[in-house]
XYZ file of N, CA, C and O in Angstrom:
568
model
N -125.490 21.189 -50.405
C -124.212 21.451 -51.033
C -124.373 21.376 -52.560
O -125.323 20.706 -52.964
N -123.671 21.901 -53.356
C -124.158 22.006 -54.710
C -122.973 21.382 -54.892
O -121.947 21.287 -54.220
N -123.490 20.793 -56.413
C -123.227 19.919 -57.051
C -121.344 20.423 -57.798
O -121.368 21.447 -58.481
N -120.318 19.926 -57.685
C -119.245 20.396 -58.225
C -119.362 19.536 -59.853
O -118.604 19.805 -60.785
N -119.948 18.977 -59.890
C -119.890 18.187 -61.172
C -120.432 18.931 -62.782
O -121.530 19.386 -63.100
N -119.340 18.829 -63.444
C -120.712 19.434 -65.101
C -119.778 18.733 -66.036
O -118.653 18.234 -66.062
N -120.858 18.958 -66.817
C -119.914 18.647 -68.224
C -118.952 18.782 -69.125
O -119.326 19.521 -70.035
N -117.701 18.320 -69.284
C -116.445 18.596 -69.775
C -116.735 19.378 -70.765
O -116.198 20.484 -70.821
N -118.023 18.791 -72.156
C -117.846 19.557 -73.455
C -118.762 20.781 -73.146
O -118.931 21.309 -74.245
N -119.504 21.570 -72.114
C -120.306 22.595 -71.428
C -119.502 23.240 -70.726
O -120.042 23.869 -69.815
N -118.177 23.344 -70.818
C -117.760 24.551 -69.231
C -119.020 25.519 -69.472
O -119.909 25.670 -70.310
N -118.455 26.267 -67.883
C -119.558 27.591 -67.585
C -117.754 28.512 -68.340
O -116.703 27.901 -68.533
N -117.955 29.822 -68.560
C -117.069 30.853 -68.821
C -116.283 30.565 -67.936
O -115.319 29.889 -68.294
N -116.367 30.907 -66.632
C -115.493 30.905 -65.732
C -114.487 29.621 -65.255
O -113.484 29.602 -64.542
N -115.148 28.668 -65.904
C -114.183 27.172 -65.520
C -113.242 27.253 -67.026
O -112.111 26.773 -67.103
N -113.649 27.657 -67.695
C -113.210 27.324 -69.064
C -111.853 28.589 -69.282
O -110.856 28.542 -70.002
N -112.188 29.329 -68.625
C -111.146 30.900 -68.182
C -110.095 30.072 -67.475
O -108.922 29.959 -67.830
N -110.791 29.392 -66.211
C -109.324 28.936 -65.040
C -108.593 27.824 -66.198
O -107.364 27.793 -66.125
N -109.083 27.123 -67.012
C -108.212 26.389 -68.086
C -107.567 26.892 -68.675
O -106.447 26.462 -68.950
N -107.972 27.837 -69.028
C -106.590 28.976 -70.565
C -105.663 29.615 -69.620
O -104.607 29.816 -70.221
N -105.574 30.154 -68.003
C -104.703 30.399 -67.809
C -103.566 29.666 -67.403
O -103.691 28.467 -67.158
N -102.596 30.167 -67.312
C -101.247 29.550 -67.267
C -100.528 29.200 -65.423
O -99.982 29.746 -64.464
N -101.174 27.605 -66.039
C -101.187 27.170 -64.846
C -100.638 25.866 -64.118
O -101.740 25.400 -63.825
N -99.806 25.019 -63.657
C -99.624 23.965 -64.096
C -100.419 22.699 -63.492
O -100.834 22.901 -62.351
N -100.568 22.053 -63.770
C -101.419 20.699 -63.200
C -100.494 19.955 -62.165
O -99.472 20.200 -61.524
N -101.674 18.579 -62.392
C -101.000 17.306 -61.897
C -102.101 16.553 -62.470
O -103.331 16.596 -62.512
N -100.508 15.385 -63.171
C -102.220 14.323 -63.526
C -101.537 12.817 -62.835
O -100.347 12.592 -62.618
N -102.617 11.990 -62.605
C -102.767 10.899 -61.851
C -103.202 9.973 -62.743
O -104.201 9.929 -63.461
N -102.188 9.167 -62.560
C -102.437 7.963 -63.627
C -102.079 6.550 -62.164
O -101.772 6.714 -60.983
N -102.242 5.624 -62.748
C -102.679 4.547 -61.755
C -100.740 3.356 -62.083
O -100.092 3.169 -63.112
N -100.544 2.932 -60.796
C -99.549 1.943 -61.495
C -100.049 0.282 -61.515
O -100.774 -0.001 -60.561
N -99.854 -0.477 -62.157
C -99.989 -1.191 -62.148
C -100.422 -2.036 -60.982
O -101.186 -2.980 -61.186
N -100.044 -1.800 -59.936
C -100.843 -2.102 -58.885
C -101.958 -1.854 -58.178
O -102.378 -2.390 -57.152
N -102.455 -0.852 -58.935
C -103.498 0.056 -58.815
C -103.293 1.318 -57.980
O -104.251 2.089 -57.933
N -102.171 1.642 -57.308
C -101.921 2.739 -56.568
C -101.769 4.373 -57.556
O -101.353 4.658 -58.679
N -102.189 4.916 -56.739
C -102.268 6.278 -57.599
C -100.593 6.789 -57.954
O -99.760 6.736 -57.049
N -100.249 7.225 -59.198
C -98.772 8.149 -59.221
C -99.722 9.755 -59.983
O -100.653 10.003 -60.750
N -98.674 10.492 -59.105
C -99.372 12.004 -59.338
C -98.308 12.602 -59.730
O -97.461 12.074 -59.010
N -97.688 13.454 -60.474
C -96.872 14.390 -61.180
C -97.229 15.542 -61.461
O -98.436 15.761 -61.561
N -96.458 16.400 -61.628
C -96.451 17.689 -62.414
C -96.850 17.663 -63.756
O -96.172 16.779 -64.280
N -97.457 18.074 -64.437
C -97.515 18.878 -65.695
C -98.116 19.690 -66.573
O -99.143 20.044 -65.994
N -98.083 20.199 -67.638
C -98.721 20.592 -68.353
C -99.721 20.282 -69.339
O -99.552 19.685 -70.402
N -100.778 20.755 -68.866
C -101.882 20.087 -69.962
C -102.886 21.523 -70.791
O -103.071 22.699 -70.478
N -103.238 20.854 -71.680
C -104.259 21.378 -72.008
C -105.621 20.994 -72.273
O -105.891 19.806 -72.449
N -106.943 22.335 -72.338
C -108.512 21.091 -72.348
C -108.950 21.705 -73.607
O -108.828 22.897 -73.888
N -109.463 20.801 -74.333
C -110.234 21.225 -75.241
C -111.326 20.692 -75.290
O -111.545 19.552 -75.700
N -112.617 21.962 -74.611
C -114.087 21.119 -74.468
C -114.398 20.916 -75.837
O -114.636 19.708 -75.860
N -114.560 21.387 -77.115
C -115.507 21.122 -78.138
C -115.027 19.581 -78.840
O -115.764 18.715 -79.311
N -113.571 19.587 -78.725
C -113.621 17.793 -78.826
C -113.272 16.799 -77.509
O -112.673 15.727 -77.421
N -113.974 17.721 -76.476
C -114.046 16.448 -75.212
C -112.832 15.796 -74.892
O -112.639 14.581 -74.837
N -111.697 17.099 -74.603
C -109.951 16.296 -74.712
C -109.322 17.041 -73.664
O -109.814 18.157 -73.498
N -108.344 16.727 -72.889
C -106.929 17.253 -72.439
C -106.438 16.437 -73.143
O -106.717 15.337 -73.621
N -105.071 17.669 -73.138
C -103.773 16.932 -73.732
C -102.734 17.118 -73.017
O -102.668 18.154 -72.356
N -101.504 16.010 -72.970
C -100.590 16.365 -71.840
C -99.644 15.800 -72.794
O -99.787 14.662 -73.239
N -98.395 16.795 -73.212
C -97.229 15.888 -73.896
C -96.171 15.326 -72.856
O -96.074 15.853 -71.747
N -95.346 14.204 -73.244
C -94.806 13.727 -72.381
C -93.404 12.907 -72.780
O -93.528 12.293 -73.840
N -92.341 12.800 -72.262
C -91.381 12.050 -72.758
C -92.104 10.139 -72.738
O -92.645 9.563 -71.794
N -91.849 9.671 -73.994
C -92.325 7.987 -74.015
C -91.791 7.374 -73.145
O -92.491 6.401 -72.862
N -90.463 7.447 -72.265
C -90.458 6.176 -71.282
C -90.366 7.164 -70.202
O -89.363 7.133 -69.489
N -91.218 7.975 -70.002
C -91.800 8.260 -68.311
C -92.818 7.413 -67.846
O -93.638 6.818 -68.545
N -92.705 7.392 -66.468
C -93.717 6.461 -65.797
C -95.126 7.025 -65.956
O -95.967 6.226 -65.544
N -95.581 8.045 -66.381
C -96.778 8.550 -66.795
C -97.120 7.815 -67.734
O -97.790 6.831 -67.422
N -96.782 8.032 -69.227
C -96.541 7.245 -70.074
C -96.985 5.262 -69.722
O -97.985 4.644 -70.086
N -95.772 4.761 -68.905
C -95.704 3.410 -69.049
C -96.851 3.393 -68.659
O -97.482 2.656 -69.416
N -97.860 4.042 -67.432
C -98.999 3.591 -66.444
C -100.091 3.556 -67.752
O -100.653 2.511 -68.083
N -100.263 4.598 -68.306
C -101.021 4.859 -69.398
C -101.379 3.422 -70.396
O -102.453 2.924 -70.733
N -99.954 3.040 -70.675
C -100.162 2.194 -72.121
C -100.495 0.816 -71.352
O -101.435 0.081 -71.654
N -99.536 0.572 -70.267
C -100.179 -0.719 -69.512
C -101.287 -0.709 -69.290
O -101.705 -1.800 -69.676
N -102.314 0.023 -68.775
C -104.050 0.287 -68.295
C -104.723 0.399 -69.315
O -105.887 0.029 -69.163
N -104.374 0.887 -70.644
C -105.286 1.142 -71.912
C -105.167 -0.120 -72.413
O -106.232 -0.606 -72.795
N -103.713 -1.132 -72.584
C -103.776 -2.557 -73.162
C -104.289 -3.980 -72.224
O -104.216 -5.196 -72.406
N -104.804 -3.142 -71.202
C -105.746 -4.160 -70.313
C -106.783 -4.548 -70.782
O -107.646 -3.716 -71.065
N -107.021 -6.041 -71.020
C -108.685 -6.312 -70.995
C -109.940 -5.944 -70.591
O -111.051 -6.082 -71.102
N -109.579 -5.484 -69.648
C -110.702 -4.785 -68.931
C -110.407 -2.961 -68.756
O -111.046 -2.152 -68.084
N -109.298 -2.760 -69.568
C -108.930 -1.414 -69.824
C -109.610 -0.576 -70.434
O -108.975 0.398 -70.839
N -111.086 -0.612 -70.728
C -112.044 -0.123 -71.447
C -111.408 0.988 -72.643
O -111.952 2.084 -72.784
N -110.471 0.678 -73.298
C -109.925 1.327 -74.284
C -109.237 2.569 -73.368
O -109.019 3.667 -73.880
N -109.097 2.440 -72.746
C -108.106 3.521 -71.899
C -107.821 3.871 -70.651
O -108.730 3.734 -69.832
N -106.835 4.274 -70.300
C -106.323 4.137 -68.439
C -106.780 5.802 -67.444
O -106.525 7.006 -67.428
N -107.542 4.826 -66.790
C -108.431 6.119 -66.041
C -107.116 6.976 -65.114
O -106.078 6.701 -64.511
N -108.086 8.349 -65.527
C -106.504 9.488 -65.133
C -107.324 10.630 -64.727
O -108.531 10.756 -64.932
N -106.537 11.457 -64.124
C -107.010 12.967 -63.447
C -106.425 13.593 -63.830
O -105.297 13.166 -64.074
N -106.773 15.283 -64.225
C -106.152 16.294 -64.771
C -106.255 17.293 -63.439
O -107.440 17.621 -63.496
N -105.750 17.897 -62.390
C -106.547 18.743 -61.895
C -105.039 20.138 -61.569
O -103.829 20.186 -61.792
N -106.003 20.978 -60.996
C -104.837 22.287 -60.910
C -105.799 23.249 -59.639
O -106.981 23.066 -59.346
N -105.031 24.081 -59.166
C -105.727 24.721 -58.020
C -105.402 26.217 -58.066
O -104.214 26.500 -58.220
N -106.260 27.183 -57.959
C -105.103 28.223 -57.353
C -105.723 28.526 -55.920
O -106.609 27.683 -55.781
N -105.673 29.367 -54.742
C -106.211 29.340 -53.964
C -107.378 28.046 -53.303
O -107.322 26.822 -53.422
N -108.287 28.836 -52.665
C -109.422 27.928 -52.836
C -109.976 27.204 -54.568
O -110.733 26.295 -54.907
N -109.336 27.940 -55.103
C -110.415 27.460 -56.375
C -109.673 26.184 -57.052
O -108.447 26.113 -57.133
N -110.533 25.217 -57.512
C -110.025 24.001 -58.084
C -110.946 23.665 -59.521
O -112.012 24.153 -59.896
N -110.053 22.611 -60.157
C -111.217 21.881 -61.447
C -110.207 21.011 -61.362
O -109.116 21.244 -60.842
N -110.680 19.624 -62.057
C -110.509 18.855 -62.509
C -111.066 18.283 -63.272
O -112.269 18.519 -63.380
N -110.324 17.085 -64.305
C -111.395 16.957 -66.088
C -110.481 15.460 -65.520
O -109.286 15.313 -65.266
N -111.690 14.460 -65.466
C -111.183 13.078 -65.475
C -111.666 12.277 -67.084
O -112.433 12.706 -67.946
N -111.064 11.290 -67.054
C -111.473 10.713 -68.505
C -110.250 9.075 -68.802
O -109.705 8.380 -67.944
N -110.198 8.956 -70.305
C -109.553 7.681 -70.424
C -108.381 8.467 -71.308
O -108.561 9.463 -72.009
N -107.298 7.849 -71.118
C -106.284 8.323 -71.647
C -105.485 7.157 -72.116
O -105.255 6.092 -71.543
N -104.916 7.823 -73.910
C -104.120 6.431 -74.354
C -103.008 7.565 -74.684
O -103.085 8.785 -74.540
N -102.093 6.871 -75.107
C -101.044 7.612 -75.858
C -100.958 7.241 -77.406
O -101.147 6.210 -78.052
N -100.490 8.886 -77.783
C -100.848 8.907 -79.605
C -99.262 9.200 -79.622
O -98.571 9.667 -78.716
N -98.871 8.773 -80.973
C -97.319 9.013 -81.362
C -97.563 9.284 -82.653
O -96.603 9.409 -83.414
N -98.956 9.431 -83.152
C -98.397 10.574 -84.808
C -98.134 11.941 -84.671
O -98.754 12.782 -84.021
N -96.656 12.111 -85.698
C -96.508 13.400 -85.154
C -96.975 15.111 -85.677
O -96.380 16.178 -85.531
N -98.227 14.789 -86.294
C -98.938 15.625 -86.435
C -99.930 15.856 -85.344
O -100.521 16.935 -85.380
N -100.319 14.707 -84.013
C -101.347 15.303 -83.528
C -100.476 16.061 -81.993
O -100.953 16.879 -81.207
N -98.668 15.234 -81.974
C -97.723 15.908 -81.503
C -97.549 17.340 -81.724
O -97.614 18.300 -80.956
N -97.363 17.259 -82.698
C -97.277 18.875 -83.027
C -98.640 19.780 -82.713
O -98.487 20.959 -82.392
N -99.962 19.215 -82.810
C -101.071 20.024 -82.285
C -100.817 20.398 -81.002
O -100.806 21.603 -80.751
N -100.588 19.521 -80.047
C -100.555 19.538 -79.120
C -99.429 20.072 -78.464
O -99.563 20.312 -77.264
N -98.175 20.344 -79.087
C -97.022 21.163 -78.321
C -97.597 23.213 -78.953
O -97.314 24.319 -78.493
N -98.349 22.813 -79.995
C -99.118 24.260 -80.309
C -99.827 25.156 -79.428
O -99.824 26.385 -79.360
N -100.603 24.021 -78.585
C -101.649 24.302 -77.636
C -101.098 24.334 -76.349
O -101.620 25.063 -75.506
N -99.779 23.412 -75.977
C -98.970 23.852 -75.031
C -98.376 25.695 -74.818
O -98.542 26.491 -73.894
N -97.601 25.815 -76.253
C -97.256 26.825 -76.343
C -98.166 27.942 -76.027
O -97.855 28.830 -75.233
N -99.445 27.887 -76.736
C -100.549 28.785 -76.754
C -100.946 29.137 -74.738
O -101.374 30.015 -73.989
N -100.499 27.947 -74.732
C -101.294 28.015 -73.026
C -100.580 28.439 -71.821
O -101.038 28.980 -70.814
N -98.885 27.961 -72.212
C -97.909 28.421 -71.694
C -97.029 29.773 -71.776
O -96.370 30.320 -70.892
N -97.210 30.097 -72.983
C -96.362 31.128 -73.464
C -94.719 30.803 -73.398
O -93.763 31.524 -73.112
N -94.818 29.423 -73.783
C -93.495 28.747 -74.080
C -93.473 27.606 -75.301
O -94.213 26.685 -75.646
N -92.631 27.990 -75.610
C -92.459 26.807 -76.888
C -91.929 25.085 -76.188
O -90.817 25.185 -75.671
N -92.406 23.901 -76.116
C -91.849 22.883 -75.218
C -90.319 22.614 -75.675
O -90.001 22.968 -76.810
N -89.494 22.086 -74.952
C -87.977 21.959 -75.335
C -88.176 20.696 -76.580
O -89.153 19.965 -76.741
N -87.235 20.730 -77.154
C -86.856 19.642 -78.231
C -87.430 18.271 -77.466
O -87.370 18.506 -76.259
N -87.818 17.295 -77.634
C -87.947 15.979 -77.537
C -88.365 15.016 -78.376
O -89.493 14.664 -78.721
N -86.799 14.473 -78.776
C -87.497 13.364 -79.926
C -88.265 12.453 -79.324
O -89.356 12.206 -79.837
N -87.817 11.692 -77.989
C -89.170 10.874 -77.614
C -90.728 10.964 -77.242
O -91.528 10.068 -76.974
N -90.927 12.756 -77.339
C -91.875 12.885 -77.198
C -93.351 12.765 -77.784
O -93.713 13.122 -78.905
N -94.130 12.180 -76.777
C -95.695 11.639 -77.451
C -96.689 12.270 -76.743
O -96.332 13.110 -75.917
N -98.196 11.983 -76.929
C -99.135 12.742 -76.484
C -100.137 12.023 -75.587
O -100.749 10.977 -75.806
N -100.156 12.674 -74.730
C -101.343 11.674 -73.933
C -102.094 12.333 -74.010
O -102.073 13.515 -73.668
N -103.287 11.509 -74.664
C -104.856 12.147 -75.541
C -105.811 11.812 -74.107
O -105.958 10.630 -73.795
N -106.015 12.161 -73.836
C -107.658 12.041 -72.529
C -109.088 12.138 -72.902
O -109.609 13.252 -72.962
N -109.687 11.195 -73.126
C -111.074 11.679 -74.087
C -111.981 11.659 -72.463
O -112.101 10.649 -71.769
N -112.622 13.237 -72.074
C -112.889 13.411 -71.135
C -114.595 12.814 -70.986
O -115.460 12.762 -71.860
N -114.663 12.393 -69.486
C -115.979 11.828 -69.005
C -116.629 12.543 -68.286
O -117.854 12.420 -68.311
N -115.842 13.784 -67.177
C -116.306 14.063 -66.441
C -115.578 15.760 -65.747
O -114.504 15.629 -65.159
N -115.986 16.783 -65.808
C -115.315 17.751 -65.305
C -116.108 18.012 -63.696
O -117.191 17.668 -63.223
N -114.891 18.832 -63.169
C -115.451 18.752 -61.440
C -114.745 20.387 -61.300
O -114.215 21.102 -62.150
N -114.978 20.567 -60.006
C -114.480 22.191 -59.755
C -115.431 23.026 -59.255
O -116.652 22.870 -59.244
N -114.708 24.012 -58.804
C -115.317 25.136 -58.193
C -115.859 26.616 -58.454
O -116.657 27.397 -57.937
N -114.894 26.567 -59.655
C -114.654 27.940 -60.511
C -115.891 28.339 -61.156
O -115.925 29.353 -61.853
């Protein structure tokens, strides 16, 4: 069986294609009890700085799981999370550590790259912040 595993900052063309299209995810962040929570959303990857980005309202439970797991002692500077999306048979996923950023310049990068990816501008949200993912590991089929 071959290997689904490569390197986040290496896509092949074709994994890096199923990312730019317009598609929506789910990412998995952990709750405090350690049980998985999975949601809808929108992300984006950027291999050359080793990132998804997912914007998000600040008191969603995405969010809370995030900042509780990154301010853990043993939170190795950030709360382990899954990015993944499917269409048919075909899948990827980009796992990594994720904190949340609230300057709103790297906000605004990131509702840019939403837009760019979506072909939508995101709605107004003043509470909105960024969940930065500094990626470890990409997986998939594509």
């Amino acid at each position: 069986m071959a290997s689904h595993r490569r390197d986040p900052r290496a896509p092949s063309a074709p994994y890096l294609a199923f990312w730019r299209e317009r598609r929506l995810c789910t990412l998995t962040t952990l709750r405090p009890d350690g049980t998985p929570h999975v949601v809808p959303v929108g992300a984006t990857y950027d291999p050359e700085a080793g990132l998804a980005r997912v914007i998000a309202s600040g008191d969603s439970a995405k969010v809370r799981h995030v900042r509780a797991w990154a301010e853990r002692e043993d939170g190795g500077g950030g709360a382990a999370v899954a990015v993944c999306q499917f269409q048919g048979r075909l899948w990827a996923t980009l796992e990594g550590l994720a904190v949340v950023r609230t300057e709103p310049e790297l906000i605004a990068d990131a509702e840019r790259r939403y837009e760019e990816r979506y072909g939508r501008t995101p709605r107004p949200n003043p509470r909105r912040v960024l969940i930065e993912i500094s990626l470890t590991t990409a997986l998939g089929n594509t």
